[in-house]
Amino acid sequence: MKNHFRFWLLLLCYNIILCAHWVWGKQHDKEKLALLKPSILDHQQFNGNNIACWMANDGMIVSHRATGGCGMEWPSGSGQTTDFSSGFWIIGKTLSGDVVSACSEYASEFSPGRLLANGTTDDPNDPRLRIYILNSDGTGDWQDWPFDLGAPALKAKDGGDSLDTSGNKIPRLYGNQTLWWVMNDADVAQHANIFATKPMGLEIHVLAFGFDKLGPLADMLFYEWTIHNKSQTVYDSTYIGLWDDPDLGDAGNDYAACDPARNMGFVYNPSYDAMYFVRPPAFGFQLLLGPNIGSVDIPQRLGMTAFSYFWSGVPDPRGDPEDAEQALNFLKGRLSDGTPHRDLDGNVTVFPLNGDPVTGEGDVLDKDYDSDYRFIVSSGPFALKPGDIQTIRAAKIVAQGENNLESITLLKKHADLAQNFHDQFFGLAELIKPLVLLNFKDAAPGVYISWNDLTQNYPQNGLELLGYTLYQVVGETLVELASFDAKDGITEIKEMIDGREVLLYSGEENGLATSARVTVDRSSGEPLKYGYTYTYFLRAFIHNTTATGSDRVISNDMEPVDYTYLPEGYQGAFYAEHTEQHGDGEVLVIITDPKRMNNHDYKIFFEGSIGDLRMKLVDMTTNHIVYHDTLGTIEFDSLGFRLEVRNLLGIKEWSYEGIRWVTGYNWGGAAFFGGLDLGHSFFGSTVPYEELVPIRIDFQDIQSLTADGYWTKGAVYRRDLGYGFAGIGDLPMAAFDVSDSLNPRKLNICFVEDERIAPATRVWNMGWNGAEYPDDMGAREYLFFMNSDYSEGAGYNAVNNGTSADILYFLWPAQRGTHPYLEAEFTIDIIPSLGLSDKDVFKFSAGLLNIKTPEITHPESCALVRSYPNPFNSQTTIQYELKQSSHVSIEIYNLWGQRIERLVDEQMEIGTHEITWNAQSAATGVYFIRFVIGGVKSQVIKALLIK
């Protein structure tokens, strides 16, 4: 593991206060950049699979502007987020050496519309220059698809446009949902938003699309940028960059990394995240198709040629780039000043953080260095000449395992899948071996295992789908669970190989299906058990009708999938119920081994004083004391869970009313932008935690000061004199204990001055000289809000030092924006969080998530349960239950009463069964599914086929 001490020690030289400032810098920077945008923007959301992502027609492929926070949500509808903002960078050099850019990130250098032949552009305010959407269900902009703006049309096999029956072009739908727009960088004013270079004269067509399919594809979002150089300028040494500011759950606990072999940058979390609990996903941005440095006929594509990561607010050369030169250095895999990265052996590398976070080997961030990172996946250099067209493709991928490290492992597997799928989908790789995706869903009891429908890919080019076989992997053995054979008249395929006849394939013509239910572990013969991991493999068989010998039957590679059997909605952690609440705190129960959960009920009690508590965990089922010791994180390996007991001492919330001219300077405090915390958290306090009270602070304006004078007198201490007592001074504010809101108690306030920063006048004014402040740190005129009744500061002196006495709250104030001193009256309310006490009790059950083995029960009735989906497009799955072994017949009838297909006609055993009706050859309309048991009992349900 690489140790980044040199870097961090360097940063410490800037002082500890600056470190805290970095965290808050991001928010302020983004709020500022969000204002820099074209006069008209169209924001649309991709929501075609498990990802929901806002985009804008100025090039922001993840836009925070639409939400005011993260622009990408996963899973869609959950409120959990993965990505704050993302964009596309192009930076190059002219032949004269000028560095120019066309970039989008928090803001954009692009405008909506085309770059026209006469050098002008479309009017960016034209409402036609919006984002267009196509959906596979026929909704969206099918009738308004802007072919004239360059939107893609469906192509025929000869390369020409496909036409409908009226001779019109057909919009090109990619996946289940496609978004498209066109933009250019010709507006000089737009370039002031980021790097302020001259425009490059580029027109870019942007595609975003996704697939609502089973398995990992539903957690991917694909992008395509088609770059047209419509200028007369040759851009030498051009680079493209996939820029991303991921916020994987909580914004400040991400780790950055890269995988050069997969052309991917990614982020991951520690073992716990407040948003994703103990199952934080990993999030990657993968370059699938890089710039072409070959010819049109013989392309030669670059992959990821460098990776860079940086922060907001940190000093150069690791902060956000301030100009195009710095940005270009990042694209080259250097620091912003051009300094190279070095690997563990001291060698120059363009791929920092390319180690393995799962094993900890190689160059990875140390455990304590989680932060709010941005990263760039870049590719170049390449020449971009007048008239050149470059196509770039990429994918955002989310992968969630049972823990943070398993999520990384899955992310890399899914990245391999994304590249494979991309190459086949766009015809860059010959479709020979089938691509199989498995999906698992708790069936309670058992699991539904489903897979992608390969009838959408075959037949083609002499390849035909024969069938599927599902296996459980037991040791080194494949145990067959189910087989599904196409009704194609082929039951066996044999070939002579090495002088003997070999059976390559056999089937029973029982029909194809895309799912199966598994209830039994074939290694033990027992029902599947929650918490245990099972391994499955689906083999798809393809008939290569043009081949002979062993090549006549093709199947996918042996890639077993491990599946941990867990209940639907399992999150891996939950909060214990706070049954007797007197203070503030929480207990998080993290499940470390579900199979050890014993379904017992537990209670947690506390002993001692606030701030010095011990906890007692009692198994109420056995009346046994399991633990009796200090608070914190406690492992109970034998019970299958871990407890994280959080004593929430501090500030619960703060609010204000009025025009606030004061903000908090971020020293690392818990509230008010990092400027406010308990007195205990700064220099210390003598106030017991249980005596914390809510307070209100009233600030004066110039009018009230003129009319009333200063509202408070308080003790003054000089920072430049070792915090020595300097007498009594004046403050334009008053503080009150509002525990009894009808009878507020006025409090004493002490403050600090420093003659080295501003004149020490014994007036709290943050160094204001009537026109400006001396710095952005409020001249370090700290405020201490005391617990004593107001006495004009009497009682505070050199002995009873107000900077460490009975302090309720400490505030490091500073100027808010450009607001002047005494601009207006306003109030701040502070409510404390009192922490846990011996009166608090929590309870939880180890069976809260029903972590127990479900019993396999016989159906209560013989019933045709349902068909799903319904309505359907090409196939529907029919599910039915039997309470006893019976002969079953399932037949399909049309509206005229004609039987068009018999799906089942055989003896079936007790249990729940499924069969898939492949209706590709049937016409759109209503169909009836007839279910007959033993030749007597009959049930009919209706299904709607829509094509």
mmCIF file of N, CA and C in Angstrom, residues 57-58 110-116 121-126 128-130 149 181-185 202-204:
data_model
loop_
_atom_site.group_PDB
_atom_site.id
_atom_site.type_symbol
_atom_site.label_atom_id
_atom_site.label_comp_id
_atom_site.label_asym_id
_atom_site.label_seq_id
_atom_site.Cartn_x
_atom_site.Cartn_y
_atom_site.Cartn_z
ATOM 1 N N ASN A 57 -28.453 20.161 -22.187
ATOM 2 C CA ASN A 57 -28.055 20.242 -23.595
ATOM 3 C C ASN A 57 -26.870 21.169 -23.837
ATOM 4 N N ASP A 58 -26.160 21.544 -22.767
ATOM 5 C CA ASP A 58 -24.878 22.235 -22.930
ATOM 6 C C ASP A 58 -23.715 21.298 -22.616
ATOM 7 N N PHE A 110 -19.954 24.916 -23.861
ATOM 8 C CA PHE A 110 -20.785 24.613 -25.027
ATOM 9 C C PHE A 110 -22.113 25.355 -24.964
ATOM 10 N N SER A 111 -22.717 25.521 -26.140
ATOM 11 C CA SER A 111 -24.067 26.047 -26.279
ATOM 12 C C SER A 111 -24.881 25.069 -27.114
ATOM 13 N N PRO A 112 -26.195 25.023 -26.932
ATOM 14 C CA PRO A 112 -27.019 24.147 -27.759
ATOM 15 C C PRO A 112 -26.975 24.569 -29.225
ATOM 16 N N GLY A 113 -27.011 23.587 -30.138
ATOM 17 C CA GLY A 113 -27.131 23.880 -31.556
ATOM 18 C C GLY A 113 -25.927 23.507 -32.390
ATOM 19 N N ARG A 114 -26.101 23.674 -33.715
ATOM 20 C CA ARG A 114 -25.066 23.305 -34.685
ATOM 21 C C ARG A 114 -24.158 24.487 -34.990
ATOM 22 N N LEU A 115 -23.020 24.156 -35.579
ATOM 23 C CA LEU A 115 -22.118 25.147 -36.149
ATOM 24 C C LEU A 115 -22.329 25.092 -37.655
ATOM 25 N N LEU A 116 -22.854 26.152 -38.243
ATOM 26 C CA LEU A 116 -23.270 26.134 -39.640
ATOM 27 C C LEU A 116 -22.098 26.394 -40.583
ATOM 28 N N THR A 121 -23.876 30.018 -35.968
ATOM 29 C CA THR A 121 -24.451 28.892 -35.233
ATOM 30 C C THR A 121 -25.967 29.004 -35.216
ATOM 31 N N ASP A 122 -26.603 27.908 -34.874
ATOM 32 C CA ASP A 122 -28.027 27.981 -34.567
ATOM 33 C C ASP A 122 -28.235 28.929 -33.398
ATOM 34 N N ASP A 123 -29.402 29.544 -33.360
ATOM 35 C CA ASP A 123 -29.754 30.386 -32.222
ATOM 36 C C ASP A 123 -29.880 29.498 -30.985
ATOM 37 N N PRO A 124 -29.019 29.661 -29.976
ATOM 38 C CA PRO A 124 -29.072 28.765 -28.810
ATOM 39 C C PRO A 124 -30.379 28.843 -28.045
ATOM 40 N N ASN A 125 -31.178 29.890 -28.303
ATOM 41 C CA ASN A 125 -32.474 30.022 -27.644
ATOM 42 C C ASN A 125 -33.602 29.350 -28.414
ATOM 43 N N ASP A 126 -33.285 28.759 -29.572
ATOM 44 C CA ASP A 126 -34.290 28.053 -30.365
ATOM 45 C C ASP A 126 -34.800 26.856 -29.569
ATOM 46 N N ARG A 128 -36.127 24.249 -30.452
ATOM 47 C CA ARG A 128 -35.882 22.951 -31.094
ATOM 48 C C ARG A 128 -34.546 22.354 -30.666
ATOM 49 N N LEU A 129 -33.677 23.172 -30.096
ATOM 50 C CA LEU A 129 -32.346 22.687 -29.725
ATOM 51 C C LEU A 129 -32.368 22.102 -28.316
ATOM 52 N N ARG A 130 -33.319 21.251 -28.095
ATOM 53 C CA ARG A 130 -33.504 20.637 -26.786
ATOM 54 C C ARG A 130 -32.951 19.217 -26.789
ATOM 55 N N LEU A 149 -31.235 18.091 -37.791
ATOM 56 C CA LEU A 149 -30.191 18.563 -36.888
ATOM 57 C C LEU A 149 -29.057 17.554 -36.745
ATOM 58 N N TRP A 181 -28.782 15.134 -28.310
ATOM 59 C CA TRP A 181 -28.788 16.573 -28.553
ATOM 60 C C TRP A 181 -27.526 16.958 -29.307
ATOM 61 N N VAL A 182 -27.508 18.183 -29.833
ATOM 62 C CA VAL A 182 -26.354 18.705 -30.561
ATOM 63 C C VAL A 182 -25.922 20.008 -29.900
ATOM 64 N N MET A 183 -24.600 20.251 -29.871
ATOM 65 C CA MET A 183 -24.073 21.453 -29.228
ATOM 66 C C MET A 183 -22.788 21.868 -29.926
ATOM 67 N N ASN A 184 -22.343 23.089 -29.643
ATOM 68 C CA ASN A 184 -21.100 23.599 -30.224
ATOM 69 C C ASN A 184 -20.405 24.497 -29.214
ATOM 70 N N ASP A 185 -19.137 24.806 -29.491
ATOM 71 C CA ASP A 185 -18.364 25.620 -28.538
ATOM 72 C C ASP A 185 -17.999 26.979 -29.119
ATOM 73 N N LEU A 202 -15.944 23.457 -32.663
ATOM 74 C CA LEU A 202 -16.381 22.065 -32.696
ATOM 75 C C LEU A 202 -17.896 21.967 -32.580
ATOM 76 N N GLU A 203 -18.454 21.023 -33.319
ATOM 77 C CA GLU A 203 -19.854 20.643 -33.164
ATOM 78 C C GLU A 203 -19.873 19.204 -32.653
ATOM 79 N N ILE A 204 -20.644 18.959 -31.615
ATOM 80 C CA ILE A 204 -20.663 17.632 -30.999
ATOM 81 C C ILE A 204 -22.096 17.132 -30.899
#
